Amino acid sequence: MYEQNVNQGTLEINKSEEVKQYVTFLVGDETYGVSVMKVQSINEMVEITHVPKALSYIKGVINLRGTVIPVIDMRKKFNLPPKEYDSFTVILIVEVKGRLIGMIVDAVSDVVDFAVSEIKTNINYSARVDTSSIEGVGMSDDSLIMLLDVDTFLGGENLKESC
C-alpha cells in the first residue's frame, strides 16, 4: 500500500522503503528524469524570444504568466542534432536554485517511482565522465533512466550571465 507524503515528494511503501518520484522525458533516443519536486509545469511550445549573445543551448526567453523564464534547448545542451518541434515537444518548467528555467524536450513520458535503494549512484565509467549533475540511474521496464540533478546541471554561473 502506498502512502503519499506530498510535502516531501516521496512515497513510502508500508513505511519501510522511501520512494522518489521523477517526471521522465525524452531527448533524442534517451530517457531522463527530474524530481517531481523540481517540476513546476509542463507547457506546450510557445513563441520564444531570442536573447543576443546567449550560450548556444539557450533558445531564448518566454513569458509565463508574467514571469520571464530562460529556455534551454536540451538537444543542443546534449550535443544532439536539431529536430523540428512537433506536437509532442514541450517546455518543462523546473525550479533551479529558486529560479524557474524552461527545458525544451522531445516529449514527456510519465511519472515514475523509484525506491531509493534501487537508484544506482555509484556507477563506474570506464571513460572520464563528469557525473556531478547526475543524481543516479533508475531502471524502468528494462530501460535505464538517467536521473538529473537540475540544480547542478542547469544551475551553473554561465546561465546566470547569459540571461
Coordinates of N, CA and C in Angstrom, one line a residue:
M1 N 0.8 -1.2 0.0 CA 0.0 0.0 0.0 C 0.9 1.2 0.0
Y2 N 0.5 2.2 -0.8 CA 1.3 3.5 -0.9 C 0.7 4.5 0.0
E3 N 1.5 5.3 0.6 CA 1.1 6.4 1.4 C 1.8 7.6 0.9
Q4 N 1.1 8.6 0.4 CA 1.7 9.8 -0.2 C 2.2 10.8 0.9
N5 N 3.4 11.3 0.7 CA 3.9 12.4 1.5 C 4.1 13.5 0.5
V6 N 3.1 14.3 0.3 CA 3.2 15.4 -0.7 C 4.2 16.4 -0.4
N7 N 4.4 16.8 0.8 CA 5.4 17.8 1.1 C 6.8 17.4 0.8
Q8 N 7.1 16.1 0.8 CA 8.5 15.7 0.6 C 8.7 15.2 -0.8
G9 N 7.6 15.0 -1.6 CA 7.7 14.5 -3.0 C 8.1 13.0 -3.0
T10 N 7.8 12.3 -2.0 CA 8.2 10.9 -1.9 C 6.9 10.1 -1.6
L11 N 7.1 8.8 -1.8 CA 6.0 7.8 -1.4 C 6.7 6.9 -0.5
E12 N 6.0 6.3 0.4 CA 6.5 5.3 1.3 C 5.7 4.0 1.1
I13 N 6.4 2.9 1.0 CA 5.7 1.6 0.8 C 5.8 1.0 2.2
N14 N 4.6 0.9 2.8 CA 4.5 0.3 4.2 C 5.5 0.9 5.1
K15 N 5.8 2.2 4.9 CA 6.7 2.9 5.8 C 8.0 2.3 6.0
S16 N 8.4 1.4 5.1 CA 9.7 0.7 5.3 C 10.7 1.1 4.2
E17 N 10.2 1.6 3.0 CA 11.1 1.9 1.9 C 10.7 3.2 1.3
E18 N 11.6 4.2 1.3 CA 11.3 5.5 0.7 C 11.4 5.4 -0.8
V19 N 10.4 6.0 -1.4 CA 10.4 6.0 -2.9 C 10.4 7.5 -3.4
K20 N 11.2 7.8 -4.4 CA 11.2 9.1 -5.0 C 10.5 9.0 -6.3
Q21 N 9.8 10.2 -6.7 CA 9.1 10.3 -7.9 C 9.8 11.2 -8.9
Y22 N 9.8 10.8 -10.2 CA 10.5 11.5 -11.2 C 9.6 11.7 -12.4
V23 N 9.6 12.9 -13.0 CA 9.0 13.1 -14.3 C 10.0 12.7 -15.3
T24 N 9.6 11.8 -16.2 CA 10.6 11.3 -17.2 C 10.2 12.0 -18.6
F25 N 11.3 12.2 -19.3 CA 11.2 12.9 -20.6 C 12.2 12.3 -21.6
L26 N 11.9 12.5 -22.9 CA 12.8 12.1 -23.9 C 13.6 13.2 -24.5
V27 N 14.9 13.0 -24.8 CA 15.7 13.9 -25.6 C 16.5 12.9 -26.5
G28 N 16.2 13.0 -27.8 CA 16.7 12.0 -28.7 C 16.1 10.7 -28.4
D29 N 17.0 9.7 -28.3 CA 16.6 8.3 -28.0 C 16.7 7.9 -26.6
E30 N 17.1 8.9 -25.7 CA 17.3 8.6 -24.3 C 16.2 9.1 -23.4
T31 N 16.0 8.5 -22.3 CA 15.0 8.9 -21.3 C 15.7 9.4 -20.1
Y32 N 15.3 10.6 -19.6 CA 15.9 11.3 -18.5 C 14.8 11.5 -17.5
G33 N 15.2 11.7 -16.2 CA 14.2 12.0 -15.2 C 14.6 13.2 -14.3
V34 N 13.6 13.9 -13.9 CA 13.8 15.0 -12.9 C 12.8 14.9 -11.8
S35 N 13.3 15.1 -10.6 CA 12.4 15.0 -9.4 C 11.2 15.8 -9.6
V36 N 10.0 15.2 -9.2 CA 8.7 15.9 -9.3 C 8.7 17.2 -8.5
M37 N 9.5 17.2 -7.5 CA 9.6 18.4 -6.6 C 10.2 19.6 -7.3
K38 N 10.9 19.3 -8.4 CA 11.6 20.4 -9.2 C 10.7 20.9 -10.3
V39 N 9.7 20.1 -10.7 CA 8.9 20.4 -11.9 C 7.7 21.3 -11.5
Q40 N 7.7 22.5 -12.1 CA 6.6 23.4 -11.8 C 5.4 23.2 -12.8
S41 N 5.7 23.0 -14.1 CA 4.7 22.8 -15.1 C 5.2 22.2 -16.3
I42 N 4.3 21.7 -17.1 CA 4.7 21.2 -18.5 C 3.8 22.0 -19.4
N43 N 4.5 22.7 -20.3 CA 3.8 23.6 -21.2 C 4.0 23.3 -22.7
E44 N 3.0 23.5 -23.5 CA 3.2 23.3 -25.0 C 4.1 24.4 -25.5
M45 N 4.7 24.2 -26.7 CA 5.6 25.1 -27.2 C 4.9 26.5 -27.5
V46 N 5.6 27.5 -27.1 CA 5.1 28.9 -27.3 C 6.2 29.7 -28.0
E47 N 5.9 30.9 -28.4 CA 6.9 31.7 -29.1 C 8.0 32.0 -28.1
I48 N 9.2 31.8 -28.6 CA 10.4 32.1 -27.7 C 11.2 33.3 -28.3
T49 N 11.5 34.2 -27.4 CA 12.2 35.4 -27.8 C 13.7 35.2 -27.7
H50 N 14.4 35.4 -28.8 CA 15.8 35.2 -28.9 C 16.6 36.2 -27.9
V51 N 17.6 35.7 -27.3 CA 18.5 36.6 -26.4 C 19.8 36.7 -27.1
P52 N 20.2 37.9 -27.5 CA 21.5 38.1 -28.2 C 22.7 37.7 -27.3
K53 N 23.7 37.1 -27.9 CA 24.9 36.7 -27.2 C 24.7 35.7 -26.1
A54 N 23.6 34.9 -26.1 CA 23.4 33.9 -25.1 C 24.2 32.6 -25.5
L55 N 24.4 31.8 -24.6 CA 25.1 30.5 -24.9 C 24.3 29.8 -25.9
S56 N 25.0 28.9 -26.7 CA 24.4 28.3 -27.9 C 23.2 27.4 -27.5
Y57 N 23.1 26.8 -26.3 CA 22.0 26.0 -26.0 C 20.8 26.7 -25.4
I58 N 21.0 28.0 -25.2 CA 19.9 28.8 -24.6 C 19.0 29.3 -25.8
K59 N 17.8 28.8 -25.9 CA 16.9 29.1 -27.0 C 16.4 30.6 -26.9
G60 N 16.2 31.1 -25.7 CA 15.7 32.4 -25.5 C 14.9 32.5 -24.2
V61 N 13.9 33.4 -24.2 CA 13.1 33.5 -23.0 C 11.6 33.5 -23.4
I62 N 10.8 33.1 -22.5 CA 9.3 33.1 -22.7 C 8.7 33.9 -21.5
N63 N 7.5 34.3 -21.8 CA 6.7 35.0 -20.8 C 5.7 33.9 -20.3
L64 N 5.8 33.5 -19.0 CA 4.9 32.6 -18.4 C 4.2 33.2 -17.3
R65 N 2.9 33.6 -17.5 CA 2.1 34.2 -16.5 C 2.8 35.4 -15.9
G66 N 3.4 36.3 -16.7 CA 4.0 37.5 -16.3 C 5.5 37.3 -15.8
T67 N 6.0 36.1 -15.8 CA 7.4 35.9 -15.4 C 8.2 35.5 -16.7
V68 N 9.4 36.2 -16.8 CA 10.3 35.9 -17.9 C 11.2 34.7 -17.5
I69 N 11.1 33.7 -18.3 CA 11.8 32.5 -18.0 C 12.8 32.1 -19.1
P70 N 14.1 31.9 -18.8 CA 15.0 31.4 -19.8 C 14.7 30.0 -20.2
V71 N 14.9 29.7 -21.5 CA 14.5 28.4 -22.0 C 15.8 27.8 -22.7
I72 N 16.0 26.5 -22.3 CA 17.2 25.8 -22.8 C 16.8 24.7 -23.7
D73 N 17.4 24.6 -24.9 CA 17.1 23.5 -25.8 C 18.0 22.3 -25.4
M74 N 17.3 21.3 -24.8 CA 18.1 20.2 -24.3 C 18.8 19.4 -25.4
R75 N 18.3 19.4 -26.6 CA 19.1 18.7 -27.7 C 20.4 19.4 -27.9
K76 N 20.4 20.7 -27.9 CA 21.7 21.4 -28.0 C 22.6 21.2 -26.8
K77 N 22.0 21.2 -25.6 CA 22.7 21.0 -24.4 C 23.4 19.7 -24.4
F78 N 22.8 18.7 -25.0 CA 23.3 17.3 -25.1 C 24.1 17.1 -26.4
N79 N 24.3 18.1 -27.1 CA 25.1 18.0 -28.4 C 24.4 17.0 -29.4
L80 N 23.1 17.1 -29.5 CA 22.4 16.3 -30.4 C 22.0 17.1 -31.6
P81 N 21.7 16.5 -32.8 CA 21.3 17.3 -33.9 C 19.9 17.9 -33.7
P82 N 19.7 19.0 -34.3 CA 18.4 19.7 -34.1 C 17.2 18.8 -34.7
K83 N 16.0 19.1 -34.2 CA 14.9 18.3 -34.7 C 13.7 19.3 -34.7
E84 N 12.9 19.2 -35.8 CA 11.7 20.1 -35.9 C 10.8 19.8 -34.6
Y85 N 10.3 20.9 -34.1 CA 9.3 20.7 -33.0 C 8.0 20.1 -33.5
D86 N 7.4 19.2 -32.8 CA 6.2 18.6 -33.2 C 5.2 18.7 -32.0
S87 N 4.1 18.0 -32.2 CA 3.0 18.1 -31.1 C 3.4 17.5 -29.8
F88 N 4.5 16.7 -29.8 CA 5.0 16.1 -28.5 C 6.0 17.0 -27.8
T89 N 6.6 17.9 -28.6 CA 7.7 18.8 -28.0 C 7.0 19.7 -26.9
V90 N 7.6 19.8 -25.8 CA 7.1 20.6 -24.7 C 8.2 21.4 -24.0
I91 N 7.8 22.3 -23.2 CA 8.7 23.1 -22.4 C 8.4 22.6 -20.9
L92 N 9.4 22.0 -20.3 CA 9.3 21.5 -19.0 C 9.9 22.6 -18.1
I93 N 9.0 23.2 -17.2 CA 9.5 24.3 -16.3 C 9.9 23.7 -15.0
V94 N 11.2 23.9 -14.7 CA 11.8 23.4 -13.5 C 12.3 24.5 -12.6
E95 N 12.3 24.2 -11.3 CA 12.9 25.2 -10.4 C 14.4 24.8 -10.1
V96 N 15.3 25.8 -10.4 CA 16.7 25.5 -10.2 C 17.2 26.6 -9.3
K97 N 17.6 26.2 -8.1 CA 18.1 27.1 -7.1 C 17.2 28.4 -6.9
G98 N 15.9 28.1 -6.8 CA 15.0 29.2 -6.5 C 14.6 30.0 -7.8
R99 N 15.0 29.6 -9.0 CA 14.7 30.3 -10.2 C 14.1 29.3 -11.2
L100 N 13.1 29.8 -12.0 CA 12.4 28.9 -13.0 C 13.2 28.9 -14.3
I101 N 13.4 27.8 -14.8 CA 14.1 27.6 -16.1 C 13.2 26.6 -17.0
G102 N 13.1 26.9 -18.2 CA 12.4 26.0 -19.2 C 13.4 25.1 -19.9
M103 N 13.0 23.9 -20.1 CA 13.8 22.9 -20.8 C 12.9 22.4 -22.0
I104 N 13.4 22.6 -23.2 CA 12.7 22.1 -24.4 C 13.1 20.6 -24.5
V105 N 12.1 19.7 -24.4 CA 12.3 18.3 -24.5 C 11.5 17.7 -25.6
D106 N 11.9 16.6 -26.2 CA 11.2 16.0 -27.3 C 9.8 15.5 -26.9
A107 N 9.7 15.0 -25.7 CA 8.4 14.5 -25.2 C 8.5 14.2 -23.7
V108 N 7.4 14.4 -23.0 CA 7.3 14.0 -21.6 C 6.7 12.6 -21.6
S109 N 7.3 11.7 -20.8 CA 6.9 10.3 -20.8 C 5.9 10.0 -19.7
D110 N 6.3 10.1 -18.5 CA 5.5 9.6 -17.4 C 6.0 10.1 -16.1
V111 N 5.4 9.8 -15.0 CA 5.9 10.0 -13.6 C 6.2 8.6 -13.1
V112 N 7.5 8.4 -12.7 CA 8.0 7.1 -12.4 C 8.4 7.1 -10.9
D113 N 8.1 6.0 -10.2 CA 8.5 5.9 -8.8 C 9.8 5.0 -8.7
F114 N 10.8 5.4 -8.0 CA 12.0 4.5 -7.8 C 12.2 4.4 -6.3
A115 N 12.3 3.2 -5.8 CA 12.8 3.0 -4.4 C 14.2 3.6 -4.3
V116 N 14.5 4.3 -3.2 CA 15.8 4.9 -3.0 C 16.9 3.9 -3.2
S117 N 16.6 2.7 -2.7 CA 17.7 1.6 -2.7 C 17.9 1.1 -4.1
E118 N 17.0 1.4 -5.1 CA 17.1 0.9 -6.4 C 17.7 2.0 -7.4
I119 N 18.0 3.2 -6.9 CA 18.6 4.2 -7.7 C 20.2 4.0 -7.6
K120 N 20.8 3.7 -8.7 CA 22.2 3.4 -8.7 C 23.0 4.7 -8.8
T121 N 23.8 5.0 -7.7 CA 24.5 6.2 -7.7 C 26.0 6.0 -7.9
N122 N 26.5 4.8 -7.6 CA 27.9 4.6 -7.8 C 28.2 3.8 -9.1
I123 N 28.3 4.5 -10.2 CA 28.4 3.9 -11.4 C 29.9 4.0 -11.9
N124 N 30.5 2.9 -12.2 CA 31.9 3.0 -12.7 C 32.0 3.2 -14.2
Y125 N 32.4 4.4 -14.6 CA 32.5 4.7 -16.0 C 34.0 4.4 -16.4
S126 N 34.1 3.7 -17.6 CA 35.5 3.4 -18.0 C 36.2 4.6 -18.5
A127 N 35.4 5.6 -19.1 CA 35.9 6.8 -19.6 C 35.8 7.9 -18.5
R128 N 36.4 9.0 -18.7 CA 36.3 10.1 -17.8 C 35.0 10.8 -18.1
V129 N 34.0 10.8 -17.1 CA 32.7 11.3 -17.3 C 32.4 12.2 -16.1
D130 N 31.9 13.4 -16.3 CA 31.5 14.3 -15.2 C 30.1 13.9 -14.7
T131 N 30.1 13.3 -13.6 CA 28.8 12.8 -13.0 C 28.2 13.7 -12.0
S132 N 28.7 14.9 -11.9 CA 28.3 15.8 -10.8 C 26.8 16.2 -11.0
S133 N 26.3 16.2 -12.2 CA 24.9 16.6 -12.4 C 23.9 15.4 -12.6
I134 N 24.4 14.2 -12.3 CA 23.6 13.0 -12.3 C 23.3 12.6 -10.9
E135 N 22.0 12.5 -10.6 CA 21.6 12.1 -9.3 C 21.7 10.6 -9.2
G136 N 21.6 9.9 -10.3 CA 21.7 8.4 -10.3 C 21.0 7.9 -11.5
V137 N 20.9 6.6 -11.6 CA 20.3 5.9 -12.7 C 19.3 5.0 -12.2
G138 N 18.1 5.0 -12.7 CA 17.0 4.2 -12.4 C 16.6 3.2 -13.5
M139 N 16.0 2.1 -13.2 CA 15.6 1.2 -14.2 C 14.1 1.1 -14.2
S140 N 13.5 1.2 -15.4 CA 12.0 1.1 -15.5 C 11.7 0.3 -16.8
D141 N 10.9 -0.7 -16.7 CA 10.6 -1.5 -17.9 C 11.8 -1.9 -18.7
D142 N 12.8 -2.4 -18.1 CA 14.0 -2.8 -18.7 C 14.8 -1.7 -19.5
S143 N 14.5 -0.4 -19.2 CA 15.3 0.6 -19.8 C 15.9 1.5 -18.7
L144 N 17.1 2.1 -18.9 CA 17.7 2.9 -18.0 C 17.3 4.3 -18.1
I145 N 17.1 5.0 -17.0 CA 16.7 6.4 -16.9 C 17.7 7.2 -16.2
M146 N 18.4 8.1 -16.9 CA 19.4 9.0 -16.2 C 18.6 10.0 -15.4
L147 N 18.8 10.1 -14.1 CA 18.1 11.0 -13.2 C 19.0 12.2 -13.0
L148 N 18.6 13.3 -13.5 CA 19.4 14.6 -13.5 C 19.2 15.4 -12.2
D149 N 20.2 15.9 -11.7 CA 20.2 16.9 -10.6 C 20.2 18.3 -11.3
V150 N 19.0 18.8 -11.5 CA 18.8 20.1 -12.2 C 19.5 21.2 -11.6
D151 N 19.7 21.2 -10.2 CA 20.4 22.3 -9.6 C 21.8 22.4 -10.0
T152 N 22.5 21.3 -10.2 CA 23.8 21.2 -10.7 C 23.9 21.3 -12.2
F153 N 23.0 20.6 -12.9 CA 23.0 20.5 -14.4 C 22.7 21.9 -15.0
L154 N 21.7 22.6 -14.5 CA 21.3 23.8 -15.1 C 21.6 25.1 -14.3
G155 N 22.2 24.9 -13.1 CA 22.4 26.0 -12.2 C 23.7 26.6 -12.2
G156 N 24.5 26.4 -13.3 CA 25.8 27.0 -13.4 C 25.8 28.5 -13.5
E157 N 26.9 29.1 -13.3 CA 27.1 30.5 -13.4 C 26.9 31.0 -14.8
N158 N 27.2 30.1 -15.8 CA 27.1 30.5 -17.2 C 25.7 30.9 -17.6
L159 N 24.7 30.2 -17.0 CA 23.3 30.5 -17.3 C 23.0 31.9 -16.7
K160 N 23.4 32.2 -15.5 CA 23.1 33.5 -14.9 C 23.7 34.7 -15.7
E161 N 24.9 34.5 -16.3 CA 25.5 35.5 -17.1 C 24.8 35.7 -18.4
S162 N 24.2 34.7 -18.9 CA 23.6 34.7 -20.3 C 22.2 35.3 -20.4
C163 N 21.5 35.2 -19.3 CA 20.1 35.6 -19.3 C 19.8 36.7 -18.3

